[in-house]
Amino acid sequence: DYLDNGNNKMAIQQADKLLKKHKDLHCAKVLKAIGLQRTGKQDEAYTLAQEVAALEPTDDNSLQALTILYREMHRPELVTKLYEAAVKKVPNSEEYHSHLFMAYARVGEYKKMQQAGMALYKIVPKNPYYFWSVMSLIMQSISAQDENLSKTMFLPLAERMVEKMVKEDKIEAEAEVELYYMILERLEKYREALDVVRGKLGEKLTSELQSRENKCMAMYKKLRRWPECNALSRRLLLKNSDDWQFYITYFDSVFQLIDECWTPPLEEEHSLEGEVHYSVEQAVKFVEERITEESKSSRPLRGPYLAKLELIRRLRHRGCNDEHKLGDPEELMFQYFKKFGDKPCCFTDLKVFVDLLPPSQYTKFIGQLLEVIPLSAAVEGETALPEDIRALQQHLCVVQLSRLLGLYHAIEKKEKLSVVRELMLRYRHGLEFGKSCLKTELQFSDYYCLLAVHLLLDLWLEEGEEMAVWQCLTLLEEGLSHSPSNAQFKLLLIRIYCRLGAFEPVAELYSSLDAKHIQHDTIGYLLTRYAEALGHFAAASQSCNFALRFFHSNQKDTSEYIIQAYKYGAFEKIPEFIAFRNRLNSSLHFAQVRTERMLLDLLLEANITTSLEESIKSMSLSPEEDDIPWKDLRDNRDLTVLFNWDPKDRDISEEHRKLSLEEETLWLRIRSLTLRLVSGLPTLSHSIQPKNSEKTAENGVSSKIDTVRSLLQQLEAAVDSGKKFLEQKIQYPVLGPPPTRMAGFFSNGSCQCQTSLFYLVSDIYELDTSGLEDSAEVQERIGNSFKSLIERLTGVFNKCKGDLIEVRDGTLKTHADLLENLVFLVETISITLWVSSYCDSVLRPFKSNLQKKKKKKKESSVAMPPVFTHFLDYVTDLQTLTSNVIDHIKGLEIILTALKLEDLSLKDTLLLQEEKKFTKTVQGKVQSSYHHSIQEIGELLKKRLDTIKKLKI
């Protein structure tokens, strides 16, 4: 009970009391170990658990408790050993055998699962146990590296095992038939699979609607049996003329049959599934009949009307002249709108077919739609507004179509602003209809507000209208106040605030989105891309932790899903769970967050609270190891999470996705190599054995420098690829994928700075191994490197100068790039410091050796090698530079604090009184966020300056 209530200390005390009386009570020891594990004493917990495990307990309480403990330790492989021992001692226990099977399932030991399943079936001959074993064979075939082995050994064996049960008439459950079908499908025995589904066994497929029909359809397609495909889809459409997937199959099969010039047999049935349609005339007649039938239906069905448009689209695509038989697409879409225009789905339905309209007809078509909407104006000449929700939905649909057809893109700035005004008037009027809405419900007119913001975004990003972006934020914040659960408002606010360089409001917005499970992977990039880049280090740490917690728990959770699937016979879900786990393990976002989190931890802690060496050790980082699955990286980002009504030519294309993935991968490679190079620094420090190459080889240090040099070459190559990529000057759509930090990294000089730092490491190492006497050339090279480094760092600093927020013509303008440059500067100074510490560790022993010689010879002047002077000058310059940056940041802070936003002329004719209130809030949030960024950057730099001061040899 204490453990369940989270009172772990009391649990340990109670267990100790028990153990005093009964020192061999296994269960008490394990429960104490769980308490220790949960209070952070992992080593003690493990020792105690292993004491019990070594005794190979067979009592249920100890086994269950140890299983819980090992699971919390993330050591599922220890559970298998536990039950292996228990099964040996109690060989006929059904319970222990099934626990052993599930323990193997957790670690993916498919071969052992197969054996455990059969052993279980021999003790208790129940069907599920037999099929556990069969499924484990399928899992072996899926995980086999050699596809040939999978098809010649594992799957045929699984097939024979099921056939044995079929012959003996022992198939009992639907799951067993599903499994048989899965095996035949994987063996590409489609005919046999079809026979199973159509035969007596197929009668057991009842849990899903149309399960048999869907499986038959899939097999007919694989076998290219188009007559059967056609007849079956036709039959299913006669039953339900609103099922869209069957229209698609029906049309696919009709055109396949036309292309094959298929004719029906004279004597027999058309096909196994009945009558077949094999001409355009029949297809046209069939669709017309569905529409006639629909008119008799008690509720309106969209399927038949959309099927008519789909058929026209296909006929036009094939260059057929038969489309006139179906009518004019413009008229059909108009009729469709009259029937379904008040449904929110009307826009998404018609969106697919707008390319059937000639561009010259767009304006006429929209005008035609507007005429049938019941709008009325209180006073003549004023905007006509809808009288009920139905009319509002219809009008919204037309406005969305106008945007999609590009009518709003073609108008001038003045007209755009008047459209924005009209949309906001309609938005506020629409709020009347939503007065009774709950806070968790969206307002009916929210889309008006979103569309207005999209128009303003065009003005900002295409015409450089700075006021428009503040207007965007104002309208979105107003919208959010009426519709606090609208995710689209929040997502758009996140994108715009980040674009302006203000991260502070974003963290709160994102957490209010309440992203669940897989969304940490699909939309997490909105957060992790900007947090650190904009100087919010604490928030960046937190957002990385959120994401990593999800990715790490995925491993454990998926095992549990698989076990549940075995228990309930949902075998077809098991490969899906495995694929899902692999998809997350290879996630691009997972790799990015892992890398950025480690770089961030080093940035915040290394050589401040702990030494670089300790930080790297605690992360188990090694320069030789690369744990990113480069070849299998999966881009799981949802790039269409933001609603968009842009025409096709302005929307996110497949090409944009590919380019964005390429850019993200290049940037990840640069960051990952930087991290590995930094982690290589502590490995180079060693007690000096100059000129004794055998000794250094023994120390393994010479191989370490080879690793560092090899990584440096790879970094150079990655940087070159990155530069080539950026030469393409790619412009993503407004709400498309956000670009990486790569362009800023190159343009502000941080890249050259960081690369030259790692070359310096190589030179210092050479000095270390060759000694001071024979290294005049190296010393000179190091001296020059120190000088050019300070020049380069000064160059990066110069790129950070300027006002972060300036007031121009009564409008605020933010400079997010200056903020990003400042963060790069802090990162570069930190790396400079770690490299300088390495220099320091190499030069210190030389210095003390020289001083000893000086004392021995009692000479007042032993010539000091130039490298010491170079280093001391360099450290002084570095200290001065860092102090200057800190002063600059203090200056920025003073300017930001003094910036009185109230004085800004918000007399813009566009702004209403209530809008002014939101504008003030928005500008305050941006100012506060910049202030926060500057403070965090300043604090970190002060800590770095303290470390630089300790660098006196």
PDB file of C-alpha atoms in Angstrom, residues 2-115:
ATOM      1  CA  TYR A   2       2.813   2.422   0.846  1.00  0.00           C
ATOM      2  CA  LEU A   3       4.406   1.759  -2.565  1.00  0.00           C
ATOM      3  CA  ASP A   4       1.082   2.270  -4.352  1.00  0.00           C
ATOM      4  CA  ASN A   5       0.578   5.587  -2.569  1.00  0.00           C
ATOM      5  CA  GLY A   6       4.085   6.778  -3.459  1.00  0.00           C
ATOM      6  CA  ASN A   7       5.322   6.686   0.159  1.00  0.00           C
ATOM      7  CA  ASN A   8       8.531   4.807  -0.680  1.00  0.00           C
ATOM      8  CA  LYS A   9      10.488   5.608   2.497  1.00  0.00           C
ATOM      9  CA  MET A  10       7.764   4.141   4.713  1.00  0.00           C
ATOM     10  CA  ALA A  11       7.630   1.094   2.435  1.00  0.00           C
ATOM     11  CA  ILE A  12      11.377   0.512   2.983  1.00  0.00           C
ATOM     12  CA  GLN A  13      10.951   0.862   6.761  1.00  0.00           C
ATOM     13  CA  GLN A  14       8.050  -1.613   6.827  1.00  0.00           C
ATOM     14  CA  ALA A  15      10.032  -4.099   4.710  1.00  0.00           C
ATOM     15  CA  ASP A  16      13.009  -3.761   7.111  1.00  0.00           C
ATOM     16  CA  LYS A  17      10.752  -4.507  10.109  1.00  0.00           C
ATOM     17  CA  LEU A  18       9.472  -7.639   8.356  1.00  0.00           C
ATOM     18  CA  LEU A  19      12.967  -8.763   7.403  1.00  0.00           C
ATOM     19  CA  LYS A  20      14.156  -8.497  11.008  1.00  0.00           C
ATOM     20  CA  LYS A  21      11.562 -11.117  11.948  1.00  0.00           C
ATOM     21  CA  HIS A  22      11.766 -13.238   8.747  1.00  0.00           C
ATOM     22  CA  LYS A  23      15.130 -12.600   7.146  1.00  0.00           C
ATOM     23  CA  ASP A  24      14.477 -15.006   4.254  1.00  0.00           C
ATOM     24  CA  LEU A  25      11.150 -13.554   3.167  1.00  0.00           C
ATOM     25  CA  HIS A  26      11.845 -13.096  -0.564  1.00  0.00           C
ATOM     26  CA  CYS A  27       8.840 -10.914  -1.287  1.00  0.00           C
ATOM     27  CA  ALA A  28       9.737  -8.402   1.453  1.00  0.00           C
ATOM     28  CA  LYS A  29      13.251  -8.061   0.021  1.00  0.00           C
ATOM     29  CA  VAL A  30      11.890  -7.356  -3.458  1.00  0.00           C
ATOM     30  CA  LEU A  31       9.340  -4.827  -2.183  1.00  0.00           C
ATOM     31  CA  LYS A  32      12.174  -3.081  -0.329  1.00  0.00           C
ATOM     32  CA  ALA A  33      14.172  -3.101  -3.583  1.00  0.00           C
ATOM     33  CA  ILE A  34      11.235  -1.417  -5.384  1.00  0.00           C
ATOM     34  CA  GLY A  35      11.233   1.280  -2.669  1.00  0.00           C
ATOM     35  CA  LEU A  36      14.994   1.769  -3.099  1.00  0.00           C
ATOM     36  CA  GLN A  37      14.666   1.944  -6.902  1.00  0.00           C
ATOM     37  CA  ARG A  38      11.998   4.627  -6.606  1.00  0.00           C
ATOM     38  CA  THR A  39      14.063   6.720  -4.177  1.00  0.00           C
ATOM     39  CA  GLY A  40      16.978   6.782  -6.620  1.00  0.00           C
ATOM     40  CA  LYS A  41      19.121   4.074  -4.970  1.00  0.00           C
ATOM     41  CA  GLN A  42      19.319   1.944  -8.109  1.00  0.00           C
ATOM     42  CA  ASP A  43      22.517   0.073  -7.250  1.00  0.00           C
ATOM     43  CA  GLU A  44      21.266  -1.060  -3.831  1.00  0.00           C
ATOM     44  CA  ALA A  45      17.942  -2.084  -5.370  1.00  0.00           C
ATOM     45  CA  TYR A  46      19.685  -4.130  -8.071  1.00  0.00           C
ATOM     46  CA  THR A  47      21.955  -5.919  -5.564  1.00  0.00           C
ATOM     47  CA  LEU A  48      18.996  -6.843  -3.374  1.00  0.00           C
ATOM     48  CA  ALA A  49      16.937  -8.035  -6.345  1.00  0.00           C
ATOM     49  CA  GLN A  50      19.783 -10.197  -7.637  1.00  0.00           C
ATOM     50  CA  GLU A  51      20.127 -11.818  -4.181  1.00  0.00           C
ATOM     51  CA  VAL A  52      16.509 -12.993  -4.475  1.00  0.00           C
ATOM     52  CA  ALA A  53      16.754 -13.884  -8.170  1.00  0.00           C
ATOM     53  CA  ALA A  54      19.834 -16.054  -7.474  1.00  0.00           C
ATOM     54  CA  LEU A  55      17.657 -18.215  -5.190  1.00  0.00           C
ATOM     55  CA  GLU A  56      15.313 -18.853  -8.186  1.00  0.00           C
ATOM     56  CA  PRO A  57      12.033 -18.186  -6.341  1.00  0.00           C
ATOM     57  CA  THR A  58       8.834 -19.895  -7.456  1.00  0.00           C
ATOM     58  CA  ASP A  59       6.279 -18.107  -5.269  1.00  0.00           C
ATOM     59  CA  ASP A  60       3.982 -15.907  -7.281  1.00  0.00           C
ATOM     60  CA  ASN A  61       4.372 -12.791  -5.089  1.00  0.00           C
ATOM     61  CA  SER A  62       8.169 -12.661  -5.429  1.00  0.00           C
ATOM     62  CA  LEU A  63       8.016 -13.285  -9.187  1.00  0.00           C
ATOM     63  CA  GLN A  64       5.389 -10.582  -9.771  1.00  0.00           C
ATOM     64  CA  ALA A  65       7.270  -8.071  -7.583  1.00  0.00           C
ATOM     65  CA  LEU A  66      10.581  -8.781  -9.353  1.00  0.00           C
ATOM     66  CA  THR A  67       8.841  -8.370 -12.730  1.00  0.00           C
ATOM     67  CA  ILE A  68       7.581  -4.911 -11.648  1.00  0.00           C
ATOM     68  CA  LEU A  69      11.045  -3.952 -10.402  1.00  0.00           C
ATOM     69  CA  TYR A  70      12.865  -5.078 -13.565  1.00  0.00           C
ATOM     70  CA  ARG A  71      10.329  -3.234 -15.687  1.00  0.00           C
ATOM     71  CA  GLU A  72      10.988  -0.015 -13.756  1.00  0.00           C
ATOM     72  CA  MET A  73      14.715  -0.595 -14.185  1.00  0.00           C
ATOM     73  CA  HIS A  74      14.134  -0.986 -17.955  1.00  0.00           C
ATOM     74  CA  ARG A  75      15.729  -4.440 -17.750  1.00  0.00           C
ATOM     75  CA  PRO A  76      13.047  -6.714 -19.278  1.00  0.00           C
ATOM     76  CA  GLU A  77      15.719  -9.307 -20.225  1.00  0.00           C
ATOM     77  CA  LEU A  78      16.094 -10.148 -16.499  1.00  0.00           C
ATOM     78  CA  VAL A  79      12.410 -11.177 -16.325  1.00  0.00           C
ATOM     79  CA  THR A  80      13.059 -13.920 -18.911  1.00  0.00           C
ATOM     80  CA  LYS A  81      15.831 -15.414 -16.766  1.00  0.00           C
ATOM     81  CA  LEU A  82      13.491 -15.342 -13.769  1.00  0.00           C
ATOM     82  CA  TYR A  83      10.726 -17.332 -15.442  1.00  0.00           C
ATOM     83  CA  GLU A  84      13.147 -19.685 -17.224  1.00  0.00           C
ATOM     84  CA  ALA A  85      14.295 -20.768 -13.765  1.00  0.00           C
ATOM     85  CA  ALA A  86      10.709 -20.980 -12.452  1.00  0.00           C
ATOM     86  CA  VAL A  87       9.581 -23.131 -15.398  1.00  0.00           C
ATOM     87  CA  LYS A  88      12.464 -25.546 -14.812  1.00  0.00           C
ATOM     88  CA  LYS A  89      11.380 -26.002 -11.189  1.00  0.00           C
ATOM     89  CA  VAL A  90       7.621 -26.142 -11.890  1.00  0.00           C
ATOM     90  CA  PRO A  91       7.500 -27.618 -15.432  1.00  0.00           C
ATOM     91  CA  ASN A  92       3.722 -28.101 -15.588  1.00  0.00           C
ATOM     92  CA  SER A  93       2.641 -24.605 -14.541  1.00  0.00           C
ATOM     93  CA  GLU A  94       0.466 -23.028 -17.253  1.00  0.00           C
ATOM     94  CA  GLU A  95       0.790 -19.650 -15.545  1.00  0.00           C
ATOM     95  CA  TYR A  96       4.613 -19.610 -15.422  1.00  0.00           C
ATOM     96  CA  HIS A  97       4.879 -20.834 -19.010  1.00  0.00           C
ATOM     97  CA  SER A  98       2.566 -18.054 -20.227  1.00  0.00           C
ATOM     98  CA  HIS A  99       4.530 -15.482 -18.156  1.00  0.00           C
ATOM     99  CA  LEU A 100       7.720 -16.770 -19.784  1.00  0.00           C
ATOM    100  CA  PHE A 101       6.141 -16.392 -23.244  1.00  0.00           C
ATOM    101  CA  MET A 102       5.162 -12.778 -22.473  1.00  0.00           C
ATOM    102  CA  ALA A 103       8.628 -12.062 -21.045  1.00  0.00           C
ATOM    103  CA  TYR A 104      10.140 -13.195 -24.374  1.00  0.00           C
ATOM    104  CA  ALA A 105       7.587 -11.009 -26.199  1.00  0.00           C
ATOM    105  CA  ARG A 106       8.816  -7.946 -24.273  1.00  0.00           C
ATOM    106  CA  VAL A 107      12.375  -8.434 -25.537  1.00  0.00           C
ATOM    107  CA  GLY A 108      11.381  -9.646 -29.021  1.00  0.00           C
ATOM    108  CA  GLU A 109      12.911 -13.151 -28.707  1.00  0.00           C
ATOM    109  CA  TYR A 110      10.685 -14.645 -31.426  1.00  0.00           C
ATOM    110  CA  LYS A 111      12.439 -18.010 -31.710  1.00  0.00           C
ATOM    111  CA  LYS A 112      12.117 -18.616 -27.969  1.00  0.00           C
ATOM    112  CA  MET A 113       8.505 -17.387 -28.099  1.00  0.00           C
ATOM    113  CA  GLN A 114       7.731 -20.058 -30.690  1.00  0.00           C
ATOM    114  CA  GLN A 115       9.258 -22.746 -28.481  1.00  0.00           C
TER     115      GLN A 115
END
